[in-house]
Coordinates of C-alpha atoms in Angstrom, one line a residue:
Chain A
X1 CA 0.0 0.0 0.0
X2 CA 1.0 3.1 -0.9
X3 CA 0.8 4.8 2.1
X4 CA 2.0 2.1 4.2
X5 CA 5.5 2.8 2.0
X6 CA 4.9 6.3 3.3
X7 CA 5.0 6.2 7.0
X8 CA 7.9 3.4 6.4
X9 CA 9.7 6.6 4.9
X10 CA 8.8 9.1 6.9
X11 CA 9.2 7.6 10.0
X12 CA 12.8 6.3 8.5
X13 CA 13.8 10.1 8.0
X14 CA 12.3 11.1 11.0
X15 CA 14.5 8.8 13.4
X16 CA 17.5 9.9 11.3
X17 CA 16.9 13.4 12.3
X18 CA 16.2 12.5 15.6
X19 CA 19.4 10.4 16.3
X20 CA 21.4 13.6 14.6
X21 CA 19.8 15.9 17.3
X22 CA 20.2 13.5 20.5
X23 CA 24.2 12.9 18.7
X24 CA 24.3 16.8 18.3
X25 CA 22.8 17.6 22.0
X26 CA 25.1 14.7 23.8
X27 CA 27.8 16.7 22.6
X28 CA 26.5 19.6 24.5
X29 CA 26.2 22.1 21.2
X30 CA 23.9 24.2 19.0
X31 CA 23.8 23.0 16.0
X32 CA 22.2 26.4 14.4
X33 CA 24.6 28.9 13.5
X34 CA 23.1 32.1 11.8
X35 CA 26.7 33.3 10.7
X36 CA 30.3 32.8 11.5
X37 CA 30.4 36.6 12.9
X38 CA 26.8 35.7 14.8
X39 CA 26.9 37.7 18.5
X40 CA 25.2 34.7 20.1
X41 CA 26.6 33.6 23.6
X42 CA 25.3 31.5 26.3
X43 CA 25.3 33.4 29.5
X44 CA 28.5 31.9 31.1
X45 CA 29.9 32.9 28.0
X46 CA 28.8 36.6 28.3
X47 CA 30.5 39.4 30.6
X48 CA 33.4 37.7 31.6
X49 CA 35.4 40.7 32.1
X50 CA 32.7 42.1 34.7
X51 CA 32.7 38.2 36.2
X52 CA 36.5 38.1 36.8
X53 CA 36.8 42.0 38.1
X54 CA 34.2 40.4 40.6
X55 CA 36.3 37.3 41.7
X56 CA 39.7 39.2 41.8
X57 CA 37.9 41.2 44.1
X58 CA 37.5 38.7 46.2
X59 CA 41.7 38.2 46.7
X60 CA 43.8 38.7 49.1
X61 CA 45.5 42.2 47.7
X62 CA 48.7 41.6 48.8
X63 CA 51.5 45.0 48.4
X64 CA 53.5 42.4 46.0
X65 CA 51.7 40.2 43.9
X66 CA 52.4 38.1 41.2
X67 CA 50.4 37.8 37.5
X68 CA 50.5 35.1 34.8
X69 CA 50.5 37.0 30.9
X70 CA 49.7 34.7 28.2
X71 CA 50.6 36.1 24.8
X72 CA 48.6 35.7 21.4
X73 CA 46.5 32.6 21.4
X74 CA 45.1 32.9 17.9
X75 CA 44.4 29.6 17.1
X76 CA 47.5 27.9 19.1
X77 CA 44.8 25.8 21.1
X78 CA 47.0 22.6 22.0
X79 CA 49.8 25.5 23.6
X80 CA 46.9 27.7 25.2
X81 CA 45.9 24.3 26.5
X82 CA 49.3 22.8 28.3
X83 CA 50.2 26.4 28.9
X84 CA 46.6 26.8 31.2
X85 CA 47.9 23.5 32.5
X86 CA 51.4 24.6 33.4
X87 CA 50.3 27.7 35.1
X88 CA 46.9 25.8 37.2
X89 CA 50.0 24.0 38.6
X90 CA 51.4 26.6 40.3
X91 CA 49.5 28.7 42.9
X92 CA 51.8 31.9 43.6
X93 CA 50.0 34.0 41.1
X94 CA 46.9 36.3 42.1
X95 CA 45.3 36.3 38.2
X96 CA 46.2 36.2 34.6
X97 CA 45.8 38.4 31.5
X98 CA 45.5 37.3 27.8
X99 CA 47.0 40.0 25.8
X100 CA 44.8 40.0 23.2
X101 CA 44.6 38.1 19.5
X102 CA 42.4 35.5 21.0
X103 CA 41.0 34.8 18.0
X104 CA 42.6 34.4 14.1
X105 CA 39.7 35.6 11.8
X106 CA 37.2 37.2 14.8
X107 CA 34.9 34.1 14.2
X108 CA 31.8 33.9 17.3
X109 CA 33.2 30.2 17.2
X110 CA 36.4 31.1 18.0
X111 CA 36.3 33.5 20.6
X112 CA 34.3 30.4 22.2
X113 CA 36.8 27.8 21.6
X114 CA 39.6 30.2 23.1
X115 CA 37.8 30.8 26.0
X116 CA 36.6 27.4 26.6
X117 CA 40.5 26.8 27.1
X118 CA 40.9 30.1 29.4
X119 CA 38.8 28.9 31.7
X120 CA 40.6 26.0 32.9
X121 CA 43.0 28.8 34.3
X122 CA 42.0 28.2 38.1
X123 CA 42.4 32.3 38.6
X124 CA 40.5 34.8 37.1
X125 CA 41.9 36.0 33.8
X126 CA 41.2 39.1 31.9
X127 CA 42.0 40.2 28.3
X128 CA 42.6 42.7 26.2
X129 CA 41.1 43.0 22.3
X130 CA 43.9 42.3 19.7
X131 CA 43.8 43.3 15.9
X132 CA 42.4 39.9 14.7
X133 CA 39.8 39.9 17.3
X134 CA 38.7 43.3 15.7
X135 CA 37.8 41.4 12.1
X136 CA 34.6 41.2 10.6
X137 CA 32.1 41.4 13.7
X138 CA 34.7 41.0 15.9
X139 CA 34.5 43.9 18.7
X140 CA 31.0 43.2 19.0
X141 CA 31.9 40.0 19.8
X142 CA 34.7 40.8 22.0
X143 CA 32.1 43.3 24.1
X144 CA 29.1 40.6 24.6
X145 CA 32.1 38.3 25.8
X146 CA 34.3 39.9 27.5
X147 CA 33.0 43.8 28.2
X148 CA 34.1 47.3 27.0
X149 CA 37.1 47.4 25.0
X150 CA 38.8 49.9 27.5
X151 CA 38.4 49.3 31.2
X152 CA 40.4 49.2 34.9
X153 CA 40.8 48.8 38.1
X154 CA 42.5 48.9 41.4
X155 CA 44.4 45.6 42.8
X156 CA 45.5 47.4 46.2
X157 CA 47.8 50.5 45.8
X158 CA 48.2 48.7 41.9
X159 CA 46.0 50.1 38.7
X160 CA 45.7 48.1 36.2
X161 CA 44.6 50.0 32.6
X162 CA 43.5 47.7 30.0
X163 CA 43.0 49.4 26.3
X164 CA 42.2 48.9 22.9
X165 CA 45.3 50.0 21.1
X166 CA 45.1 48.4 17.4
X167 CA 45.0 51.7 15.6
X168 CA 46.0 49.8 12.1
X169 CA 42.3 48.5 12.2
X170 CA 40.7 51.6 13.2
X171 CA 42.4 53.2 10.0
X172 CA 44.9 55.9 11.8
X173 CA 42.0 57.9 12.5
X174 CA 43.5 59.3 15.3
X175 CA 40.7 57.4 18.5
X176 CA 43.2 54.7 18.8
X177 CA 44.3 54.1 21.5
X178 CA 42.1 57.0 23.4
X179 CA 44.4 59.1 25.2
X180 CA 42.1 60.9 26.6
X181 CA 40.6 58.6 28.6
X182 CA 44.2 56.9 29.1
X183 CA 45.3 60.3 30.8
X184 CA 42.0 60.6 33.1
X185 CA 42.6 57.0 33.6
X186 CA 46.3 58.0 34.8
X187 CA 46.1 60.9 36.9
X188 CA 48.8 60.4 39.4
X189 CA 46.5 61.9 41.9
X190 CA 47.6 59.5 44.8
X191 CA 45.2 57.0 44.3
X192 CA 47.0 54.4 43.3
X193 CA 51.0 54.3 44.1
X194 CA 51.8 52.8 40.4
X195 CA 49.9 51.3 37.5
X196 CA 50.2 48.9 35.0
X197 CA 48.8 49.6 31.4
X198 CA 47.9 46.6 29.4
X199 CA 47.2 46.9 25.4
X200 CA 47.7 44.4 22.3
X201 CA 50.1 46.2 20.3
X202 CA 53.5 47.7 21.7
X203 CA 53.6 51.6 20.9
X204 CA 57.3 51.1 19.5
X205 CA 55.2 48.4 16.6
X206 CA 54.4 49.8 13.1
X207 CA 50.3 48.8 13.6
X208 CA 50.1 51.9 16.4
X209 CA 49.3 55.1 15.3
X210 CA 52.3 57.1 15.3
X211 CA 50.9 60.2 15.5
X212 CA 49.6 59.1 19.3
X213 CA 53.1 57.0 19.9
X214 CA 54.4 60.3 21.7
X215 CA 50.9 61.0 24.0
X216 CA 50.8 57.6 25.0
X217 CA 54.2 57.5 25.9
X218 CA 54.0 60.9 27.7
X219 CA 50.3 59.7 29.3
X220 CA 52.5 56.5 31.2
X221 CA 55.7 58.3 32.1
X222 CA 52.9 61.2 34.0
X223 CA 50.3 58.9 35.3
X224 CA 53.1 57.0 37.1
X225 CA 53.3 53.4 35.3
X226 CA 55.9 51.3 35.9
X227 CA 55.3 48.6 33.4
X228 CA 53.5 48.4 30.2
X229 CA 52.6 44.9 28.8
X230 CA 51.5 43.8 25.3
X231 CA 51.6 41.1 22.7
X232 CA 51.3 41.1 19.0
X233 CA 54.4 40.7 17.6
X234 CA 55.0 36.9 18.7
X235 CA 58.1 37.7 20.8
X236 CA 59.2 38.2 24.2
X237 CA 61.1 41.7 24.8
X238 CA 61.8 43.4 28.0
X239 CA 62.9 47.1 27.5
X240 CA 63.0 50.4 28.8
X241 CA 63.0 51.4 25.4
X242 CA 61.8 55.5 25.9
X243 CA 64.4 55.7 29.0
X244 CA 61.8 57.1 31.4
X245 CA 61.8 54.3 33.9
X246 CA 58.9 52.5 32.2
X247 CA 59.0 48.8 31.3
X248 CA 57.6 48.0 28.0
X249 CA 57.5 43.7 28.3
X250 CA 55.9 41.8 25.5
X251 CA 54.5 38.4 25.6
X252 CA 55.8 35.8 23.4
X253 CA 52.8 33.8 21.1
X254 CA 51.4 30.7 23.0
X255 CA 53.5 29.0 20.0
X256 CA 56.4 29.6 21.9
X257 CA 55.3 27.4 24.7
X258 CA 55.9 29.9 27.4
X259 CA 53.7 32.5 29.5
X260 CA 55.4 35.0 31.7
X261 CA 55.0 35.9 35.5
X262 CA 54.9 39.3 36.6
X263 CA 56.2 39.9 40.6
X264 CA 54.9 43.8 41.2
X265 CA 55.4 45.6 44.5
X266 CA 56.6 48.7 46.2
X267 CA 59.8 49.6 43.6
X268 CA 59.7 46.1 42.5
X269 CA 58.7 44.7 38.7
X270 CA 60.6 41.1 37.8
X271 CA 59.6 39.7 34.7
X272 CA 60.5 35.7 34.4
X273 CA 59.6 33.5 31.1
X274 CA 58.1 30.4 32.1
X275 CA 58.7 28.0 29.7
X276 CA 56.3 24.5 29.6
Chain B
X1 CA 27.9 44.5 -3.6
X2 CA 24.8 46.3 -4.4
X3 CA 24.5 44.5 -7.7
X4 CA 24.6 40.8 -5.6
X5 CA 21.8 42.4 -3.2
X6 CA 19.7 43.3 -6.4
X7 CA 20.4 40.1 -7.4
X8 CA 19.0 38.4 -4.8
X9 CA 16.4 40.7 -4.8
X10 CA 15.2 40.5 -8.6
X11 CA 15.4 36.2 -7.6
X12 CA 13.3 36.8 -4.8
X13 CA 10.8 38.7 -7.2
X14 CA 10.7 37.0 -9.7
X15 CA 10.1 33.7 -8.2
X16 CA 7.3 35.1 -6.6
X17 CA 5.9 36.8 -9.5
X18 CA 5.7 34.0 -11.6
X19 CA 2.6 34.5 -14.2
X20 CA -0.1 31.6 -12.9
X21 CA -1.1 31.4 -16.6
X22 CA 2.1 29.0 -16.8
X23 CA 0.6 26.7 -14.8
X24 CA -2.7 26.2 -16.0
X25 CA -1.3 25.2 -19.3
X26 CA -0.2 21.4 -19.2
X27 CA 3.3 21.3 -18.7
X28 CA 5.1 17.9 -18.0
X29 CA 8.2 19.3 -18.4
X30 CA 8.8 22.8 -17.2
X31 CA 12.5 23.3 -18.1
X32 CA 10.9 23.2 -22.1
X33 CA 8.2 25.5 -20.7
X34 CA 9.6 28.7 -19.4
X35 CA 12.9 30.8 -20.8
X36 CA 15.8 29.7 -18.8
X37 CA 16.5 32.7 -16.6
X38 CA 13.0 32.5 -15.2
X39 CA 13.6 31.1 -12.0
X40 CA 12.0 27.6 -10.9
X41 CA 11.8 27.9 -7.0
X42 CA 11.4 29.4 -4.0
X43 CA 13.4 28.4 -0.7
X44 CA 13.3 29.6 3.0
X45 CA 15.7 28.7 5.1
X46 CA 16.2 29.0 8.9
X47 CA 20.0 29.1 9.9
X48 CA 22.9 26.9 8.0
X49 CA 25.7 30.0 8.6
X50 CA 23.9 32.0 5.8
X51 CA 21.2 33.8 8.2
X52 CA 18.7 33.3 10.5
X53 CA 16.6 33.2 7.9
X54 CA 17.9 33.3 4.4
X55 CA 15.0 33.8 1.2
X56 CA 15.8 33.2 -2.1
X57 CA 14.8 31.1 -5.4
X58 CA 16.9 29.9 -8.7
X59 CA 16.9 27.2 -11.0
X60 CA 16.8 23.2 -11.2
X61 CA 17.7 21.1 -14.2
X62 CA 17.9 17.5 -15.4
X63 CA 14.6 16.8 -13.4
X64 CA 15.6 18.3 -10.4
X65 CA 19.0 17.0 -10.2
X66 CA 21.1 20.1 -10.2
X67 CA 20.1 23.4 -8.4
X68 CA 21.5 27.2 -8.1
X69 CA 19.9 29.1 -5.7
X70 CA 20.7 32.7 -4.9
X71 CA 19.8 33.5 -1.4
X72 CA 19.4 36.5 0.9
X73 CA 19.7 36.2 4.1
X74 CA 19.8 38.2 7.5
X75 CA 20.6 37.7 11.3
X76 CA 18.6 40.2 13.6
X77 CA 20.4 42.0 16.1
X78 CA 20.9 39.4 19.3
X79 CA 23.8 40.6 22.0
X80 CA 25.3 43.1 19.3
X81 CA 24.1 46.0 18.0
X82 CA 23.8 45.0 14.2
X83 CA 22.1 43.4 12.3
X84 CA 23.9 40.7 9.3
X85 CA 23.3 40.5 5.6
X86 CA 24.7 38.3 3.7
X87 CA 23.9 37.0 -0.3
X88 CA 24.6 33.1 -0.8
X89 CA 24.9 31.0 -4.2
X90 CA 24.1 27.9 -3.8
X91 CA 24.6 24.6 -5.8
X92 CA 22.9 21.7 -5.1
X93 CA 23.0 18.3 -6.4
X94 CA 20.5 15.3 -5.8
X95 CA 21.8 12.6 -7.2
X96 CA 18.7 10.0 -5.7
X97 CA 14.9 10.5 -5.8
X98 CA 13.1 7.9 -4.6
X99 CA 9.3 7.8 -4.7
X100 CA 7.3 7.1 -1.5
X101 CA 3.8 7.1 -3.1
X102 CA 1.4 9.1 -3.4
X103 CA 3.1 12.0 -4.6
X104 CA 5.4 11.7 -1.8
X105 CA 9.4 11.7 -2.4
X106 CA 12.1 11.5 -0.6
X107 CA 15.7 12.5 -2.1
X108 CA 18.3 11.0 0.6
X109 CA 21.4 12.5 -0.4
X110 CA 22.4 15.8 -1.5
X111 CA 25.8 17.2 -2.1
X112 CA 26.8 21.1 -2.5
X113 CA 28.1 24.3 -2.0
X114 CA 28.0 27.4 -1.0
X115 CA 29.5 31.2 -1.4
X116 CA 28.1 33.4 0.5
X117 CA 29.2 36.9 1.0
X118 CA 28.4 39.2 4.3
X119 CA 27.6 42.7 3.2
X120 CA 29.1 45.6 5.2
X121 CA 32.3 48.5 5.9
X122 CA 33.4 45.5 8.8
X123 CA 33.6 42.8 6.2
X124 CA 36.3 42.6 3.2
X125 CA 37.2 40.2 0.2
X126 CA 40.3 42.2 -0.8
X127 CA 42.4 44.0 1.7
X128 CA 41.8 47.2 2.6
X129 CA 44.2 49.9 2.0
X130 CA 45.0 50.4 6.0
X131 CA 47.0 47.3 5.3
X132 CA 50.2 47.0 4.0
X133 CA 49.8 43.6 1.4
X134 CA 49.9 40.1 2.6
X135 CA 49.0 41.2 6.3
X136 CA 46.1 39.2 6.3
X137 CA 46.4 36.0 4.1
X138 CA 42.5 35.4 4.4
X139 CA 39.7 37.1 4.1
X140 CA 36.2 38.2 6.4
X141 CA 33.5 38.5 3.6
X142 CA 33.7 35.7 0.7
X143 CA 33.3 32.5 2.8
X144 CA 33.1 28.9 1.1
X145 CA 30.6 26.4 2.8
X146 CA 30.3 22.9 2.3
X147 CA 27.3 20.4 3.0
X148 CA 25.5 16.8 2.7
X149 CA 21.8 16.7 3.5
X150 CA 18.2 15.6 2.0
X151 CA 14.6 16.5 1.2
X152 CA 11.5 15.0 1.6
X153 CA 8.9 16.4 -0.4
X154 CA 5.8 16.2 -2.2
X155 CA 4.4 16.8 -5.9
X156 CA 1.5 19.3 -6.5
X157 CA 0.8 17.4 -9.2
X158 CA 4.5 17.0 -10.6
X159 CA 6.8 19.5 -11.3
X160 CA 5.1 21.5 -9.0
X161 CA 7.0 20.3 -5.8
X162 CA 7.2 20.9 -1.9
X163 CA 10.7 20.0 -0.3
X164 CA 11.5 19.9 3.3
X165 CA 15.3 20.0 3.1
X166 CA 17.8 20.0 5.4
X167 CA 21.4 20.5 4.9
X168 CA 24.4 19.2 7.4
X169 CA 27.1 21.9 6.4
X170 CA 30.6 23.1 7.2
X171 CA 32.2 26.9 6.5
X172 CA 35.5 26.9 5.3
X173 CA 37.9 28.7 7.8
X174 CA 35.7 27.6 10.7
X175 CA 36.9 24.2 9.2
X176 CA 40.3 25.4 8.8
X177 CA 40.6 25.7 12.9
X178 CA 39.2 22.2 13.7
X179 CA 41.6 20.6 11.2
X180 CA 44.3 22.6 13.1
X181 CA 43.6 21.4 16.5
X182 CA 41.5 18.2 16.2
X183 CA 42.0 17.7 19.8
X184 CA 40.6 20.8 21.5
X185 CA 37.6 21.0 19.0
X186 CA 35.2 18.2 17.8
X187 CA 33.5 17.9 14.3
X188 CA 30.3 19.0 15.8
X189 CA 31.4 22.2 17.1
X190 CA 31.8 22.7 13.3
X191 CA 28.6 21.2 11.6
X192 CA 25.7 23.0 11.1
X193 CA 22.2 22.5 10.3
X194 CA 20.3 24.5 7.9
X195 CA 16.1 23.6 7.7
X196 CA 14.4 24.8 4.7
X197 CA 11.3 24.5 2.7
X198 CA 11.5 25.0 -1.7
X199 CA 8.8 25.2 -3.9
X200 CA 8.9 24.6 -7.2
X201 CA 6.3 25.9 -9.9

């Protein structure tokens, strides 16, 4: 009967669907995607920046403290991984920061994977937006994730600036980085006895504007920074390089299988390379 | 970019506009019927990387063994502040059509794929000038997808067909990561699923 060979059919095609969805479900994803630049988070996956500002509240502020930087992940997820490893083995260090380039191409997908590894770190970890994480949708993505692309915060008599800095993809127009708000973010005003400023892209790199190369430098010599730590070009340098007593330390990419550790305190800034 | 949104546009249109004189006549085999550029069918489609919801129509040939679709499609604002466009070609093939009876099919396998381009200043297929060459080796507009999936449909009488399809696809530099690191990221955290509905007149 001709209908008989109907149901057979349907009922065929419906249990195929069915087993995909109970396949897709088991392993714990969507499997609708709208677009590969989607802003489309689940809610642990939204605000993280806010979330972790919340925990390392929480901390014992200690006068010296140590930090964990991880450098450009960008797709390096088997070194983000044993890195995250390496440092949830050790338990001197208060928090970590990512220093931007989480992502390769700005994809919604990635900036989950990437975080999916970051938070194995046992400490809270913050980031900062790097120039492929500006791609396509990519800030927007970055802002539902993470939080405003410019942001701080006090960690006892330690502030801590974190700011977009990728002028290149901003076009030199002149807002990148925002000194303005760097400056009132740096006023030197006693409320902090030294800060640390944290952007992707070193000011001495081609990719920052070089007409705001000078201000920025100026803005941390003023507002009393002592170290200055970025990523971006895939190599670990430690320099005075604008001899006003300010560190400019960049992190190595997560392809060089090593993450640094940051000891700051009264007069005191040691950088070490942690290889794993 | 303006012309592929026309494009898509005039497809949409047209498919929709098609003179119902055409059918009345008796027509067993449309592709003799119609000129070529009219096209043969409508889709709707929820999700599959190419929109929330992605509209479009195009053509079919060799008894509905080949199709090109041209599709608009468009993601509402969710936790962002924009909304997405983006216009997708689409070839299909369907190399099976079984018959179920009763003006039932089903068509088990298909095979194709996609181009789709997202419209938009944030979204490039050459490099913008701000770049010096070669500092991105890929690009964020022009993406290539991939897919398998099926349709199980019904005739109206025949050509005039209903198709629930479903398509199990992959987008090419989302692919690109998994390959690279197989062990953080599974094959379904890749795959998705697209849900649509053609008609053909």
């Amino acid at each position: 009967m001709a209908g008989g060979r109907q149901a057979v059919g349907f009922r065929r095609v419906v249990l195929a669907a069915l087993l995909v969805g109970v396949a897709w479900g088991a392993a714990g994803c969507d499997p609708f995607s709208f677009s590969p630049h989607q802003v489309r988070f689940s809610e642990s996956e939204r605000d993280l920046t806010r979330k972790n500002l919340e925990r390392i509240r929480g901390l014992p502020q200690e006068e010296t403290f140590k930090i964990a930087v991880f450098g450009d992940t960008q797709g390096r997820m088997t070194e983000t991984e044993d890195g995250v490893e390496a440092l949830d083995e050790r338990d001197d260090v208060s928090f970590a920061i990512q220093v931007g380039d989480l992502t390769d191409f700005g994809f919604t997908k990635e900036f989950r994977w990437t975080q999916r590894l970051l938070a194995e770190i046992d400490v809270p970890v913050l980031t900062v937006i790097g120039n492929h994480d500006h791609l396509g949708n990519g800030s927007e993505l970055y802002e539902a994730m993470y939080g405003p692309l410019n942001h701080s915060f006090f960690f006892g008599r330690t502030k801590f600036v974190f700011l977009d800095d990728n002028s290149r993809e901003h076009g030199f127009d002149g807002t990148v980085p925002d000194l303005g708000w760097l400056r009132r973010e740096l006023p030197d005003d006693g409320s902090y006895d030294r800060a640390v400023v944290v952007s992707h892209v070193p000011p001495t790199d081609p990719d920052f504007d070089p007409a705001l190369k000078d201000g920025f430098v100026e803005a941390l010599r003023r507002g009393g920074a002592v170290l200055s730590l970025h990523g971006h070009v895939h190599d670990f340098s430690d320099d005075i390089p604008f001899d006003d007593g300010v560190r400019y330390v960049t992190a190595d990419g997560m392809e060089g299988r090593n993450f640094l550790v940051v000891t700051i305190g009264p007069g005191r800034v040691e950088v070490e390379q942690v290889f794993f | 970019m303006r012309g592929a949104l026309l494009l898509a546009i005039l497809a949409v249109a047209s498919s929709a506009t098609v003179p119902h004189a055409c059918r009345a006549e008796e027509e067993p085999d449309r592709e003799e019927s119609l000129p070529f550029y009219v096209p043969s069918q409508a889709k709707l489609q929820f999700a599959g990387n190419v929109g929330l919801l992605s509209a479009g129509g195009g053509w079919s040939w060799w008894h509905r063994t080949v199709d090109l679709d041209l599709m608009f499609g468009w993601v509402p604002p969710m936790q962002g502040d924009d909304p997405i466009y983006i216009g997708t070609l689409e070839a299909t093939v369907w190399p099976v059509e079984l018959q179920l009876g009763d003006g039932w099919n089903l068509r088990p396998v298909s095979v194709g794929g996609t181009l789709s381009l997202t419209f938009g200043d944030d979204y490039w297929v050459f490099l913008p000038d701000r770049y010096p060459s070669k500092y991105y080796w890929f690009n964020t507009a022009l993406r290539i997808g991939a897919f398998v999936g099926g349709s199980v449909g019904r005739a109206f009488p025949a050509p005039r067909n209903v198709d629930f399809y479903w398509e199990l696809g992959v987008t090419d530099l989302e692919l690109w990561i998994f390959l690279e690191n197989p062990r953080q990221i599974t094959f379904w955290d890749v795959l998705h699923l697209a849900l649509g509905v053609a008609v053909a007149f």
